[in-house]
XYZ file of N, CA, C and O in Angstrom:
480
model
N -15.039 -21.224 19.545
C -14.924 -21.248 18.095
C -14.501 -22.652 17.657
O -13.517 -23.185 18.140
N -15.237 -23.200 16.746
C -14.921 -24.519 16.204
C -13.731 -24.418 15.245
O -13.521 -23.388 14.612
N -12.958 -25.499 15.126
C -11.785 -25.519 14.248
C -12.148 -25.300 12.785
O -11.360 -24.778 12.011
N -13.353 -25.697 12.384
C -13.753 -25.556 10.986
C -14.473 -24.234 10.718
O -14.714 -23.880 9.573
N -14.818 -23.508 11.784
C -15.522 -22.237 11.626
C -14.598 -21.194 11.001
O -13.406 -21.130 11.287
N -15.161 -20.360 10.128
C -14.398 -19.313 9.474
C -14.330 -18.084 10.382
O -15.336 -17.681 10.969
N -13.135 -17.501 10.505
C -12.934 -16.324 11.344
C -12.235 -15.240 10.535
O -11.528 -15.522 9.570
N -12.441 -13.989 10.943
C -11.734 -12.864 10.326
C -10.561 -12.498 11.216
O -10.730 -12.293 12.415
N -9.378 -12.430 10.617
C -8.164 -12.097 11.366
C -7.330 -11.102 10.575
O -7.359 -11.092 9.347
N -6.588 -10.262 11.294
C -5.670 -9.323 10.664
C -4.276 -9.925 10.742
O -3.803 -10.271 11.821
N -3.659 -10.068 9.580
C -2.382 -10.773 9.445
C -1.314 -9.808 8.903
O -1.600 -9.034 7.988
N -0.092 -9.871 9.432
C 0.978 -9.034 8.879
C 1.340 -9.467 7.455
O 1.246 -10.640 7.107
N 1.756 -8.483 6.649
C 2.203 -8.738 5.277
C 3.723 -8.646 5.267
O 4.297 -7.712 5.826
N 4.377 -9.633 4.643
C 5.838 -9.630 4.518
C 6.206 -9.598 3.052
O 5.630 -10.331 2.241
N 7.180 -8.756 2.699
C 7.680 -8.694 1.332
C 8.867 -9.633 1.195
O 9.737 -9.662 2.064
N 8.876 -10.393 0.105
C 9.992 -11.305 -0.157
C 10.538 -11.033 -1.547
O 9.784 -10.756 -2.470
N 11.852 -11.137 -1.678
C 12.508 -10.912 -2.953
C 13.056 -9.501 -3.030
O 12.958 -8.713 -2.093
N 13.657 -9.217 -4.182
C 14.224 -7.896 -4.429
C 13.577 -7.346 -5.680
O 13.634 -7.967 -6.743
N 12.946 -6.192 -5.571
C 12.241 -5.592 -6.702
C 13.238 -4.980 -7.678
O 14.031 -4.118 -7.299
N 13.213 -5.421 -8.953
C 14.111 -4.843 -9.954
C 13.888 -3.344 -10.131
O 14.794 -2.617 -10.508
N 12.691 -2.873 -9.832
C 12.383 -1.457 -9.986
C 13.228 -0.545 -9.114
O 13.465 0.609 -9.463
N 13.722 -1.049 -7.992
C 14.560 -0.218 -7.123
C 15.927 0.023 -7.757
O 16.485 1.102 -7.611
N 16.447 -0.954 -8.493
C 17.732 -0.749 -9.172
C 17.544 0.019 -10.472
O 18.506 0.463 -11.076
N 16.299 0.210 -10.902
C 15.986 1.019 -12.083
C 15.769 2.477 -11.692
O 15.368 3.295 -12.505
N 15.973 2.789 -10.422
C 15.820 4.161 -9.947
C 14.481 4.448 -9.291
O 14.208 5.573 -8.899
N 13.641 3.436 -9.158
C 12.324 3.638 -8.552
C 12.370 3.603 -7.039
O 13.331 3.132 -6.433
N 11.304 4.120 -6.432
C 11.179 4.144 -4.979
C 10.143 3.121 -4.550
O 9.008 3.147 -5.028
N 10.528 2.232 -3.643
C 9.614 1.208 -3.139
C 8.762 1.809 -2.038
O 9.270 2.414 -1.107
N 7.453 1.647 -2.159
C 6.523 2.138 -1.143
C 5.709 0.961 -0.624
O 4.887 0.399 -1.342
N 5.956 0.559 0.622
C 5.257 -0.550 1.273
C 4.077 0.076 2.004
O 4.206 0.573 3.113
N 2.903 0.088 1.355
C 1.751 0.838 1.837
C 0.867 0.078 2.821
O 0.256 0.672 3.698
N 0.757 -1.232 2.677
C -0.177 -2.013 3.493
C 0.600 -3.076 4.262
O 0.974 -4.095 3.713
N 0.841 -2.821 5.543
C 1.662 -3.715 6.358
C 0.885 -4.884 6.959
O 1.490 -5.820 7.467
N -0.447 -4.806 6.913
C -1.266 -5.919 7.373
C -2.593 -5.893 6.626
O -3.026 -4.855 6.141
N -3.196 -7.072 6.510
C -4.484 -7.175 5.831
C -5.396 -8.122 6.588
O -4.931 -8.975 7.336
N -6.695 -7.941 6.408
C -7.677 -8.779 7.079
C -8.148 -9.847 6.104
O -8.467 -9.552 4.950
N -8.142 -11.092 6.586
C -8.607 -12.213 5.770
C -9.650 -13.004 6.554
O -9.755 -12.874 7.769
N -10.387 -13.813 5.835
C -11.330 -14.749 6.440
C -10.806 -16.144 6.117
O -10.508 -16.441 4.953
N -10.647 -16.983 7.139
C -10.121 -18.322 6.924
C -10.604 -19.250 8.039
O -11.086 -18.787 9.068
N -10.458 -20.567 7.839
C -10.839 -21.504 8.906
C -9.983 -21.247 10.157
O -8.799 -20.941 10.051
N -10.593 -21.372 11.315
C -9.887 -21.120 12.576
C -8.666 -22.016 12.739
O -7.690 -21.640 13.384
N -8.690 -23.190 12.133
C -7.569 -24.124 12.260
C -6.430 -23.820 11.292
O -5.368 -24.432 11.366
N -6.624 -22.856 10.373
C -5.613 -22.589 9.346
C -5.225 -21.114 9.287
O -5.009 -20.569 8.209
N -5.097 -20.464 10.435
C -4.720 -19.046 10.456
C -3.215 -18.947 10.200
O -2.416 -19.483 10.965
N -2.823 -18.252 9.127
C -1.381 -18.128 8.834
C -0.721 -17.094 9.749
O -1.391 -16.215 10.291
N 0.595 -17.218 9.912
C 1.343 -16.254 10.722
C 1.493 -14.935 9.980
O 1.541 -13.878 10.593
N 1.612 -15.004 8.643
C 1.784 -13.817 7.820
C 1.399 -14.136 6.369
O 1.272 -15.305 6.002
N 1.237 -13.089 5.578
C 0.970 -13.221 4.149
C 2.252 -12.813 3.443
O 2.798 -11.732 3.703
N 2.753 -13.657 2.554
C 3.986 -13.377 1.828
C 3.641 -12.793 0.468
O 2.841 -13.357 -0.277
N 4.250 -11.647 0.149
C 4.074 -11.009 -1.151
C 5.439 -10.982 -1.831
O 6.388 -10.389 -1.322
N 5.535 -11.646 -2.982
C 6.781 -11.713 -3.734
C 6.899 -10.483 -4.622
O 6.041 -10.243 -5.473
N 7.970 -9.701 -4.441
C 8.161 -8.482 -5.221
C 9.270 -8.631 -6.267
O 9.704 -7.639 -6.854
N 9.681 -9.853 -6.553
C 10.795 -10.110 -7.473
C 10.538 -9.669 -8.907
O 11.482 -9.535 -9.680
N 9.292 -9.460 -9.295
C 8.971 -9.036 -10.663
C 8.404 -7.621 -10.705
O 7.799 -7.221 -11.694
N 8.603 -6.846 -9.649
C 8.011 -5.510 -9.560
C 8.957 -4.457 -10.139
O 10.046 -4.237 -9.624
N 8.511 -3.822 -11.225
C 9.306 -2.794 -11.909
C 8.718 -1.410 -11.651
O 7.614 -1.282 -11.105
N 9.427 -0.370 -12.086
C 8.985 1.008 -11.916
C 7.605 1.186 -12.553
O 7.361 0.736 -13.666
N 6.706 1.798 -11.810
C 5.354 2.047 -12.306
C 4.375 0.923 -12.027
O 3.198 1.021 -12.358
N 4.837 -0.152 -11.400
C 3.964 -1.289 -11.116
C 3.616 -1.339 -9.627
O 4.321 -0.787 -8.790
N 2.495 -2.027 -9.345
C 2.035 -2.183 -7.958
C 1.453 -3.576 -7.782
O 1.060 -4.229 -8.750
N 1.416 -4.034 -6.548
C 0.746 -5.295 -6.199
C -0.404 -4.923 -5.282
O -0.220 -4.246 -4.276
N -1.611 -5.364 -5.658
C -2.822 -5.075 -4.903
C -3.216 -6.284 -4.056
O -2.760 -7.399 -4.306
N -4.111 -6.069 -3.104
C -4.589 -7.139 -2.229
C -5.150 -8.297 -3.060
O -4.892 -9.459 -2.772
N -5.869 -7.998 -4.129
C -6.455 -9.032 -4.979
C -5.432 -9.910 -5.674
O -5.752 -11.000 -6.141
N -4.178 -9.449 -5.756
C -3.111 -10.212 -6.408
C -2.279 -11.030 -5.419
O -1.449 -11.828 -5.825
N -2.489 -10.827 -4.138
C -1.713 -11.547 -3.113
C -2.146 -13.005 -3.075
O -3.324 -13.323 -3.195
N -1.169 -13.891 -2.904
C -1.467 -15.316 -2.792
C -1.839 -15.620 -1.353
O -1.029 -15.482 -0.449
N -3.097 -16.027 -1.168
C -3.594 -16.348 0.168
C -3.567 -17.855 0.381
O -3.631 -18.622 -0.586
N -3.500 -18.301 1.632
C -3.520 -19.737 1.909
C -4.835 -20.355 1.428
O -5.853 -19.667 1.287
N -4.803 -21.658 1.189
C -5.995 -22.380 0.738
C -7.130 -22.194 1.747
O -6.941 -22.301 2.950
N -8.308 -21.862 1.239
C -9.475 -21.678 2.088
C -9.623 -20.273 2.640
O -10.590 -19.968 3.319
N -8.663 -19.391 2.347
C -8.708 -18.016 2.851
C -9.192 -17.069 1.759
O -8.975 -17.305 0.574
N -9.854 -15.990 2.190
C -10.274 -14.957 1.251
C -10.023 -13.597 1.894
O -10.053 -13.456 3.122
N -9.759 -12.597 1.057
C -9.454 -11.261 1.560
C -10.718 -10.548 2.013
O -11.741 -10.600 1.344
N -10.628 -9.903 3.167
C -11.692 -9.028 3.653
C -11.300 -7.588 3.299
O -12.141 -6.779 2.941
N -10.008 -7.295 3.375
C -9.484 -5.997 2.948
C -9.837 -5.844 1.463
O -9.685 -6.799 0.703
N -10.303 -4.656 1.030
C -10.673 -4.475 -0.375
C -9.542 -4.865 -1.334
O -8.385 -4.499 -1.124
N -9.894 -5.627 -2.376
C -8.902 -6.147 -3.320
C -8.172 -5.060 -4.088
O -7.099 -5.287 -4.617
N -8.732 -3.861 -4.143
C -8.112 -2.772 -4.911
C -7.027 -2.031 -4.124
O -6.288 -1.238 -4.694
N -6.902 -2.304 -2.823
C -5.898 -1.608 -2.022
C -4.491 -2.030 -2.425
O -4.212 -3.201 -2.644
N -3.588 -1.047 -2.507
C -2.195 -1.291 -2.894
C -1.417 -1.786 -1.679
O -1.446 -1.170 -0.618
N -0.708 -2.900 -1.869
C 0.171 -3.425 -0.815
C 1.543 -2.775 -0.942
O 2.104 -2.261 0.009
N 2.087 -2.822 -2.165
C 3.424 -2.287 -2.415
C 3.471 -1.775 -3.853
O 2.796 -2.317 -4.729
N 4.270 -0.730 -4.076
C 4.414 -0.209 -5.433
C 5.804 0.378 -5.614
O 6.471 0.718 -4.650
N 6.217 0.490 -6.867
C 7.477 1.139 -7.215
C 7.104 2.370 -8.033
O 6.504 2.250 -9.093
N 7.445 3.539 -7.512
C 7.106 4.775 -8.220
C 8.357 5.455 -8.738
O 9.454 5.238 -8.227
N 8.162 6.280 -9.767
C 9.261 7.057 -10.343
C 9.500 8.276 -9.465
O 8.552 8.994 -9.159
N 10.752 8.534 -9.126
C 11.011 9.775 -8.387
C 10.843 10.952 -9.351
O 11.400 10.948 -10.436
N 10.040 11.939 -8.971
C 9.806 13.076 -9.861
C 10.546 14.321 -9.388
O 10.428 15.377 -9.963
N 11.262 14.211 -8.333
C 11.997 15.335 -7.765
C 12.321 15.007 -6.330
O 12.076 13.909 -5.863
N 12.844 15.937 -5.618
C 13.270 15.687 -4.237
C 12.117 15.280 -3.340
O 11.774 14.122 -3.248
N 11.474 16.200 -2.670
C 10.402 15.864 -1.725
C 9.076 15.632 -2.425
O 8.179 15.031 -1.866
N 8.920 16.107 -3.652
C 7.645 15.983 -4.362
C 7.301 14.535 -4.687
O 6.160 14.208 -4.944
N 8.275 13.640 -4.656
C 8.038 12.234 -4.996
C 7.436 11.458 -3.837
O 7.109 10.303 -3.984
N 7.279 12.084 -2.680
C 6.778 11.387 -1.504
C 5.459 11.974 -1.022
O 5.412 12.735 -0.064
N 4.331 11.625 -1.673
C 3.053 12.206 -1.290
C 2.587 11.815 0.111
O 1.852 12.547 0.735
N 3.034 10.649 0.645
C 2.617 10.238 1.978
C 3.163 11.204 3.024
O 2.572 11.429 4.053
N 4.332 11.769 2.741
C 4.992 12.674 3.666
C 4.178 13.957 3.828
O 4.018 14.459 4.922
N 3.658 14.473 2.726
C 2.871 15.690 2.774
C 3.738 16.942 2.783
O 3.257 18.033 2.538
N 5.037 16.834 3.050
C 5.916 18.001 3.121
C 6.021 18.690 1.776
O 6.058 19.904 1.693
N 6.071 17.935 0.696
C 6.183 18.515 -0.631
C 4.932 19.264 -1.031
O 4.977 20.165 -1.851
N 3.794 18.953 -0.459
C 2.544 19.600 -0.808
C 2.254 20.791 0.091
O 1.416 21.616 -0.227
N 2.909 20.912 1.218
C 2.600 21.964 2.175
C 3.072 23.325 1.679
O 2.407 24.322 1.868
N 4.221 23.424 1.025
C 4.753 24.706 0.608
C 3.866 25.434 -0.401
O 3.614 26.617 -0.224
N 3.346 24.784 -1.446
C 2.459 25.514 -2.360
C 1.233 26.080 -1.648
O 0.749 27.133 -2.010
N 0.746 25.419 -0.628
C -0.403 25.924 0.116
C -0.056 27.246 0.795
O -0.873 28.142 0.872
N 1.172 27.395 1.289
C 1.578 28.626 1.951
C 1.615 29.781 0.960
O 1.286 30.906 1.299
N 1.998 29.520 -0.272
C 2.033 30.560 -1.299
C 0.620 31.069 -1.572
O 0.379 32.252 -1.692
N -0.351 30.187 -1.657
C -1.744 30.567 -1.911
C -2.365 31.312 -0.726
O -3.309 32.027 -0.894
N -1.821 31.122 0.432
C -2.381 31.724 1.634
C -2.369 33.250 1.544
O -3.199 33.924 2.129
N -1.434 33.832 0.763
C -1.350 35.280 0.599
C -2.606 35.837 -0.079
O -2.949 36.985 0.092
N -3.294 35.031 -0.863
C -4.478 35.475 -1.586
C -5.745 35.268 -0.771
O -6.828 35.294 -1.302
N -5.620 35.096 0.525
C -6.751 34.792 1.387
C -7.824 35.862 1.317
O -9.017 35.594 1.328
N -7.448 37.118 1.197
C -8.407 38.214 1.143
C -9.239 38.202 -0.132
O -10.294 38.800 -0.217
N -8.786 37.509 -1.151
C -9.496 37.449 -2.426
C -10.461 36.302 -2.510
O -11.086 36.105 -3.537
N -10.590 35.477 -1.461
C -11.487 34.316 -1.496
C -12.903 34.744 -1.787
O -13.391 35.731 -1.249
N -13.556 34.012 -2.666
C -14.948 34.258 -2.965
C -15.147 35.367 -3.973
O -16.240 35.568 -4.468
N -14.114 36.152 -4.316
C -14.278 37.236 -5.267
C -14.408 36.719 -6.697
O -14.951 37.390 -7.554
N -13.913 35.525 -6.979
C -14.013 34.939 -8.320
C -15.377 34.378 -8.604
O -15.806 34.308 -9.723
N -16.112 33.957 -7.598
C -17.421 33.318 -7.814
C -18.540 34.294 -7.821
O -18.870 35.062 -7.110
């Protein structure tokens, strides 16, 4: 690989700063721990820094908003969320990644299994 040739590499994402949204009662969700970029082989960064110092409740930072090194471009879709601050809506229900809050309602519906297809 030539030093000037462009290569695709997966780079870790690091969060820097303190999000004001966490002191406003929001929950920080670090969703994308690494991203793929295309850059010159001679300029591969060790990590991508994402500043969360202006992140409030209800806001998110997407791949397209991340500051990449000069000459680099994102391969990871720009619409993917790197980090967000969400409002807690209750105990376990505020954590959709966990799936635990969504599992219990499914068990309640399971009792109606014999009625499947009768509505259609």
